[in-house]
CSV table of C-alpha atoms in Angstrom, one decimal:
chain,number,residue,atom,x,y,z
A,1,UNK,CA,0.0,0.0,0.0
A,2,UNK,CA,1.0,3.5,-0.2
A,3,UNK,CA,1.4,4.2,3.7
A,4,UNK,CA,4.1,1.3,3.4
A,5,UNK,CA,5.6,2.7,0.3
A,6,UNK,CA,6.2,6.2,1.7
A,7,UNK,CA,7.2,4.9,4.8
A,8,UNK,CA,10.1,2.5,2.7
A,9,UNK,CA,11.3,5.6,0.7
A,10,UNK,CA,11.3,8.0,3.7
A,11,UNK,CA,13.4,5.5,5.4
A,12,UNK,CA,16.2,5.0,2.3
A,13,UNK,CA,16.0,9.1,1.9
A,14,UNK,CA,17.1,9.8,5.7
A,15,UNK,CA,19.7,6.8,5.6
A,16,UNK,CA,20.7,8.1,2.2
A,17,UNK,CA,21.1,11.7,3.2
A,18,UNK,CA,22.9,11.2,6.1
A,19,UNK,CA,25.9,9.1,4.4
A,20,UNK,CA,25.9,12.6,2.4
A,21,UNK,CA,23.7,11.0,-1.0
A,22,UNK,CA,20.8,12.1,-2.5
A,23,UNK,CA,17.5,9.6,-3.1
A,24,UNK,CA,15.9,10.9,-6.4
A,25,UNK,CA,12.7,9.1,-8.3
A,26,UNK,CA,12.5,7.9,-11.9
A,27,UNK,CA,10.1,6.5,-13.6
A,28,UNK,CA,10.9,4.1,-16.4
A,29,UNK,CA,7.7,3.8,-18.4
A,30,UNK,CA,6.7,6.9,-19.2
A,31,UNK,CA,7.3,8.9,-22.8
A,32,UNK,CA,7.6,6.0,-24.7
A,33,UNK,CA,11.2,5.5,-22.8
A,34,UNK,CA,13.5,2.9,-23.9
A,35,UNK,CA,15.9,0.9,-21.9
A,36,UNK,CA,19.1,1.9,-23.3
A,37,UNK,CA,17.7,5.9,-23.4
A,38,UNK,CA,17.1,5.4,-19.6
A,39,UNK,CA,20.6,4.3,-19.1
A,40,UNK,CA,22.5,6.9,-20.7
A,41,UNK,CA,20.1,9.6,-18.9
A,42,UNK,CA,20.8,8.3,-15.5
A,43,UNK,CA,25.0,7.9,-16.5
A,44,UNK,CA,24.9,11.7,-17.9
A,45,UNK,CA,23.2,12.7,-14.7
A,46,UNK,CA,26.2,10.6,-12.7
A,47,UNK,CA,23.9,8.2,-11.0
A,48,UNK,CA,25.7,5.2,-10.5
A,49,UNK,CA,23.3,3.4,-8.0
A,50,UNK,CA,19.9,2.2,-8.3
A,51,UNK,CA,17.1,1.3,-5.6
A,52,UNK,CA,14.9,-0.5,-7.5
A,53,UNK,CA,11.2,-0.8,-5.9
A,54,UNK,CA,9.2,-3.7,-6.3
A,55,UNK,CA,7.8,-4.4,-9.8
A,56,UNK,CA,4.2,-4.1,-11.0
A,57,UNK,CA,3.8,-7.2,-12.9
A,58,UNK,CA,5.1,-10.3,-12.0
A,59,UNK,CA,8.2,-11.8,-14.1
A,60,UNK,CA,9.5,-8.6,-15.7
A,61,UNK,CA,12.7,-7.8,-17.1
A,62,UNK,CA,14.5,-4.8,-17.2
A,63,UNK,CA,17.6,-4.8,-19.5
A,64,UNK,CA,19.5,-1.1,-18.5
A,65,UNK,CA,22.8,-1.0,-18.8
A,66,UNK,CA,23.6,-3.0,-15.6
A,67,UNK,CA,27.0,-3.0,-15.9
A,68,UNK,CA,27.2,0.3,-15.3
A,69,UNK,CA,25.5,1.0,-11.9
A,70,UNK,CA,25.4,-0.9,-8.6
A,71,UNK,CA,21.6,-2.5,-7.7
A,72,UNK,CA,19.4,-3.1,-4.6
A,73,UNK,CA,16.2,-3.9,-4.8
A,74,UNK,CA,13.4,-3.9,-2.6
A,75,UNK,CA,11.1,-6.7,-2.6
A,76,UNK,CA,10.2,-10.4,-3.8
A,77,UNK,CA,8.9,-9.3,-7.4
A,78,UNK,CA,10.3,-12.3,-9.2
A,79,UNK,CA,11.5,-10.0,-12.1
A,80,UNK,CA,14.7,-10.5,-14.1
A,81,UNK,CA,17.7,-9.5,-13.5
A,82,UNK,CA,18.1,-10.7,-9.5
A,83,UNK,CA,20.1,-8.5,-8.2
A,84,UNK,CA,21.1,-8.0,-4.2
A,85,UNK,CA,17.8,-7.3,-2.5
A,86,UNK,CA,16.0,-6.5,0.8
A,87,UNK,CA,12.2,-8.0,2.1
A,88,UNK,CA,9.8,-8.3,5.1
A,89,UNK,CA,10.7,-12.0,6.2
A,90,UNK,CA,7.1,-13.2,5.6
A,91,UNK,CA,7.9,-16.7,6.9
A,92,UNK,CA,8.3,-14.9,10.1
A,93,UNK,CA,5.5,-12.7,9.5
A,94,UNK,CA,3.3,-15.4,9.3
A,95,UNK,CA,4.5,-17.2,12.1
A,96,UNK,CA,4.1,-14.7,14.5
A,97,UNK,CA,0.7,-14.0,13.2
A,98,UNK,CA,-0.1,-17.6,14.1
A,99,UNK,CA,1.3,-17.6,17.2
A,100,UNK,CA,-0.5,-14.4,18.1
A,101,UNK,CA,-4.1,-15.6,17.4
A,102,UNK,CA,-3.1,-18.9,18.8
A,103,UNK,CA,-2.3,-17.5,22.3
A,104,UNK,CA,-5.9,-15.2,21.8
A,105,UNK,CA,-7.4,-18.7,21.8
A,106,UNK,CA,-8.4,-19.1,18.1
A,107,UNK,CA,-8.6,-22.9,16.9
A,108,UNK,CA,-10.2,-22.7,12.8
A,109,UNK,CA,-8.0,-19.6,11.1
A,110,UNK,CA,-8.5,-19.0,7.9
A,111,UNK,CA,-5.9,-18.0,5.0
A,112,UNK,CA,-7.1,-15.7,1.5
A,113,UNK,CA,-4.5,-14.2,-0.3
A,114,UNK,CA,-4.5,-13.2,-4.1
A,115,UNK,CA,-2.5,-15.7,-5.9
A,116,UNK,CA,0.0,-13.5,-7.8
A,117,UNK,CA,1.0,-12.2,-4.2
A,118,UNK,CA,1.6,-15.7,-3.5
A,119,UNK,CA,3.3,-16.7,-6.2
A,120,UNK,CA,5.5,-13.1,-6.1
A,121,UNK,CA,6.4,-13.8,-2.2
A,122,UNK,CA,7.4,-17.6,-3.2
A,123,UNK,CA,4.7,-19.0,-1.5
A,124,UNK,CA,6.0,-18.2,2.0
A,125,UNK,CA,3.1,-17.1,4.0
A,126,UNK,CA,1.1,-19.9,2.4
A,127,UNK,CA,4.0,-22.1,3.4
A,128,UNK,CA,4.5,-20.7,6.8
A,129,UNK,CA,0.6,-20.5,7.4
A,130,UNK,CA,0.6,-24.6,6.9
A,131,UNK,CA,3.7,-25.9,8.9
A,132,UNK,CA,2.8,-23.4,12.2
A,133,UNK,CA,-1.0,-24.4,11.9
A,134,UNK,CA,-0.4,-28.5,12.3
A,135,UNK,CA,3.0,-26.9,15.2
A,136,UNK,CA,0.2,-24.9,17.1
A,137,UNK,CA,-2.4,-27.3,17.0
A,138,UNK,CA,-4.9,-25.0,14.8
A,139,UNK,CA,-7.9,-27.3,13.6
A,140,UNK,CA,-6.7,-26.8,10.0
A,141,UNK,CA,-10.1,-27.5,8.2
A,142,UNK,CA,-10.4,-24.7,5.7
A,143,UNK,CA,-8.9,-24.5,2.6
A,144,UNK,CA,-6.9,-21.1,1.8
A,145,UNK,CA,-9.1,-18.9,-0.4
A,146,UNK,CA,-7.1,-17.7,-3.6
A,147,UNK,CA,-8.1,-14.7,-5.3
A,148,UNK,CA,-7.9,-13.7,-8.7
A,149,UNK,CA,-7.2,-10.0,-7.8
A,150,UNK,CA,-5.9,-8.4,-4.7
A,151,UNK,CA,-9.3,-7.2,-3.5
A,152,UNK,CA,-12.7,-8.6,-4.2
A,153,UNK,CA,-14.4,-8.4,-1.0
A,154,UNK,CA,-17.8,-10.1,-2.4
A,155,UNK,CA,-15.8,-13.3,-2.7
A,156,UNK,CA,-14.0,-12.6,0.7
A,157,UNK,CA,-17.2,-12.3,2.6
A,158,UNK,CA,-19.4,-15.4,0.7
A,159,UNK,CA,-16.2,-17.8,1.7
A,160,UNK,CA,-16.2,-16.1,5.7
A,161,UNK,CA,-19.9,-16.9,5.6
A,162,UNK,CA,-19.3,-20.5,3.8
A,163,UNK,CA,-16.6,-21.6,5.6
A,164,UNK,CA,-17.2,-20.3,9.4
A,165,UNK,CA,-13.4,-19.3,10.1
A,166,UNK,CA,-13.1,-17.8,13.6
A,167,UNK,CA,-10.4,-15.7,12.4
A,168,UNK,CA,-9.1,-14.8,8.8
A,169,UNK,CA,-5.5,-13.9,8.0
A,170,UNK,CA,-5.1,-12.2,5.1
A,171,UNK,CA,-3.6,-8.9,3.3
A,172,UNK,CA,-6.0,-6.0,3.6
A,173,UNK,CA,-6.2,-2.0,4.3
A,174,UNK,CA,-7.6,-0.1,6.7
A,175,UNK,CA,-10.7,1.3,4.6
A,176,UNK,CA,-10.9,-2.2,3.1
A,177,UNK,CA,-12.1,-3.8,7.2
A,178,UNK,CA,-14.9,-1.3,6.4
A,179,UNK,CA,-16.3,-3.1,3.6
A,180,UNK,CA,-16.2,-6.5,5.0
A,181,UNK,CA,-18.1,-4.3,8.1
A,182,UNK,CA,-20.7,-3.3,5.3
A,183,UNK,CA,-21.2,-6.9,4.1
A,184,UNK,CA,-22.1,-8.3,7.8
A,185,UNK,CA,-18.8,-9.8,9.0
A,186,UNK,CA,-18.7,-8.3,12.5
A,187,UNK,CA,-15.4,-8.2,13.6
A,188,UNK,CA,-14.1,-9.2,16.1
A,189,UNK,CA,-17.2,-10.4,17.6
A,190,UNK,CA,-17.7,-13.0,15.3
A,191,UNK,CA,-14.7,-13.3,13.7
A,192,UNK,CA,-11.0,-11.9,14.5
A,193,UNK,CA,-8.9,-10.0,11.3
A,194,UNK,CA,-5.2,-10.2,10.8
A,195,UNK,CA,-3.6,-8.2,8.6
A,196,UNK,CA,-0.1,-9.6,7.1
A,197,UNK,CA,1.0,-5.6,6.8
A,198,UNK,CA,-0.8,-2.9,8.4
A,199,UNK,CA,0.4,0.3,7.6
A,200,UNK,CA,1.8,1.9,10.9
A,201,UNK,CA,2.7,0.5,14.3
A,202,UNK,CA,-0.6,2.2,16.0
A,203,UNK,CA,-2.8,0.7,13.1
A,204,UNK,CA,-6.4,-0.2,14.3
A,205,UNK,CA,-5.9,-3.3,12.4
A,206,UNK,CA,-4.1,-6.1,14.3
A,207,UNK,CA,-1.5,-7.9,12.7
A,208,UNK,CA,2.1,-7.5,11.5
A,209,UNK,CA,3.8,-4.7,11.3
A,210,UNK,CA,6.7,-4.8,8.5
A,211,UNK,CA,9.2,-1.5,9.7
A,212,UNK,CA,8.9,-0.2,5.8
A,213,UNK,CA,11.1,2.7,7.1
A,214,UNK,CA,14.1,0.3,8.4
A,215,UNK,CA,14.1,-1.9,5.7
A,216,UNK,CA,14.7,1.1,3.4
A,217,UNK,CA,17.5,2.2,5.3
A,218,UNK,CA,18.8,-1.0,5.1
A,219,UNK,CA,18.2,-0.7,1.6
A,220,UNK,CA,20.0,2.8,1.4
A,221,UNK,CA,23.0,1.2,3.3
A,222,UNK,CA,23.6,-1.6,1.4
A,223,UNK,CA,23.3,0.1,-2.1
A,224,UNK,CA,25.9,2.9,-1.0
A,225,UNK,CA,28.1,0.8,0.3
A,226,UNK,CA,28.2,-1.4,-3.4
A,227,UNK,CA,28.7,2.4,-4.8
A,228,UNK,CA,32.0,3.3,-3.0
A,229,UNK,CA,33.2,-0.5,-3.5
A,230,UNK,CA,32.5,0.0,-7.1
A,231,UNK,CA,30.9,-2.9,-6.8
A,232,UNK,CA,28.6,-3.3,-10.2
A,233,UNK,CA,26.4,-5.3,-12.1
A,234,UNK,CA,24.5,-8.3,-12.1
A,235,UNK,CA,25.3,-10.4,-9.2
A,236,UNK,CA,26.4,-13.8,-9.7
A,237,UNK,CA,25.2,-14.9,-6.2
A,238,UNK,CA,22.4,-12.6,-5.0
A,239,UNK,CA,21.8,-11.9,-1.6
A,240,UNK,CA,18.5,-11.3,-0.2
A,241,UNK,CA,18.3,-9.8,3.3
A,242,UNK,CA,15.3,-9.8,5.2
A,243,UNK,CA,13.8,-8.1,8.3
A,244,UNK,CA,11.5,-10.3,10.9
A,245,UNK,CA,7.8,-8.0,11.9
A,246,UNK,CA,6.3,-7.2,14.7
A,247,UNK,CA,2.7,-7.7,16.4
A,248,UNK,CA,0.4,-4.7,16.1
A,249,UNK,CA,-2.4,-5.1,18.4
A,250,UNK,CA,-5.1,-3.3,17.2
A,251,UNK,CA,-8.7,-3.9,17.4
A,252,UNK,CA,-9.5,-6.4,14.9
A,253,UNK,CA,-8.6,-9.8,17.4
A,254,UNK,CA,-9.5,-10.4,20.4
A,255,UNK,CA,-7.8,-8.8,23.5
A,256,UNK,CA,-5.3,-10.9,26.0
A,257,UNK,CA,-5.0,-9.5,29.4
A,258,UNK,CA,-1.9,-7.9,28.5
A,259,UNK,CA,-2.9,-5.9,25.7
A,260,UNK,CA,-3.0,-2.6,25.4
A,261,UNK,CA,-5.7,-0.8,24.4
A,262,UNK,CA,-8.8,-3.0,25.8
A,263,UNK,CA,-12.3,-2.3,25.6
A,264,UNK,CA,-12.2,-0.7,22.0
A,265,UNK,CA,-15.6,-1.2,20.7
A,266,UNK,CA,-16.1,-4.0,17.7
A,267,UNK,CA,-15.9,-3.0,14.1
A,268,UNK,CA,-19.7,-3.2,14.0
């Protein structure tokens, strides 16, 4: 989402600015711009590294100049080339979420996720999502719902009503818990709501918290340290880092005795 985008570029801006570099945006599709054009624009302008942000489609290939510049990029986009990148851990992610609605005393979760997410995050929350339900003893009777498209709530709510999960984990927005309110899913009366990335630490929504803002200074870190190594092209062994979440309470589970923020009134 955007919150989570901002967050990311604010993060590799600050980290950026304070090793004494400057984070500018370019957009490569735009004008009818070609590859090799883009290059030369961003040599003549003597950039010589690149933060790439995750791509829009999955499987895409960008063929600049590579040689040329040092690479990071954010995200698991499956695009070509790899190059040296930095992620959320969602293996963790998910595990944590598990853990969290298992100590709130959930037993039937429930997993929907668009499947080009899936596929662009190599299946690891779906992954994650199956080993910790058989570790924490989750009654693991519902199938995961796959989506066609990131958001079709209609679907969302018919397989919530079909299927009786007394919580969902899934990806969704702020604005979006308002629809699924609007449909007659009260939550979390009837059933709890974990987000796999809410977009700030206070969020109403519970769930997982990524720290957009440290992973782009992470980001910003690594990709100036390849710059004054000289240190340039396509890597022959790319390195991913990752950065484990961290629970956001909210209001769309149910409370423990030691959360904060008890006695919040349901979401309908």
């Amino acid at each position: 989402g955007r919150p989570r985008r901002r967050a990311r570029t604010t993060g590799a801006r600050e980290r950026a600015e304070a090793r004494g570099y400057v984070l500018q945006p370019f957009w490569l599709y735009r004008d009818d711009m070609t590859n090799e054009r883009f290059s030369e624009i961003l040599w003549a302008r003597g950039i010589r590294g690149i933060f790439l942000s995750p791509f829009p489609k999955l499987g895409m290939e960008i063929n600049l100049q590579w040689e040329r510049f040092s690479v990071v990029a954010h995200g698991l986009s499956l695009a070509h080339p790899v190059f040296h990148r930095t992620s959320n851990d969602h293996y963790q992610s998910m595990m944590l979420a598990m853990m969290e609605c298992r100590r709130r005393g959930y037993k039937r979760p429930g997993f929907a996720l668009d499947a080009p997410t899936s596929e662009r995050l190599e299946f690891r929350w779906e992954a994650a999502y199956r080993v910790s339900g058989e570790r924490l003893g989750f009654r693991m009777e519902i199938p995961p719902l796959m989506l066609a498209e990131r958001w079709q709530p209609d679907r969302l709510c018919q397989w919530i009503k079909r299927e009786k999960p007394d919580v969902v984990i899934t990806l969704i927005l702020e604005d979006q818990v308002k629809e699924l309110v609007k449909r007659g899913i009260c939550i979390p009366d009837k059933v709890g709501l974990v987000s796999l990335s809410v977009a700030q630490p206070d969020s109403p929504l519970s769930g997982v918290y990524q720290n957009p803002s440290t992973m782009g200074a992470v980001a910003a870190d690594q990709l100036i340290n390849m710059v004054e190594r000289n240190e340039t092209g396509i890597p022959e062994n790319p390195i991913t880092l990752t950065l484990g979440g961290s629970w956001n309470p909210g209001r769309t589970v149910r409370k423990t005795v030691d959360d904060p923020g008890g006695g919040l009134p349901p979401l309908c």
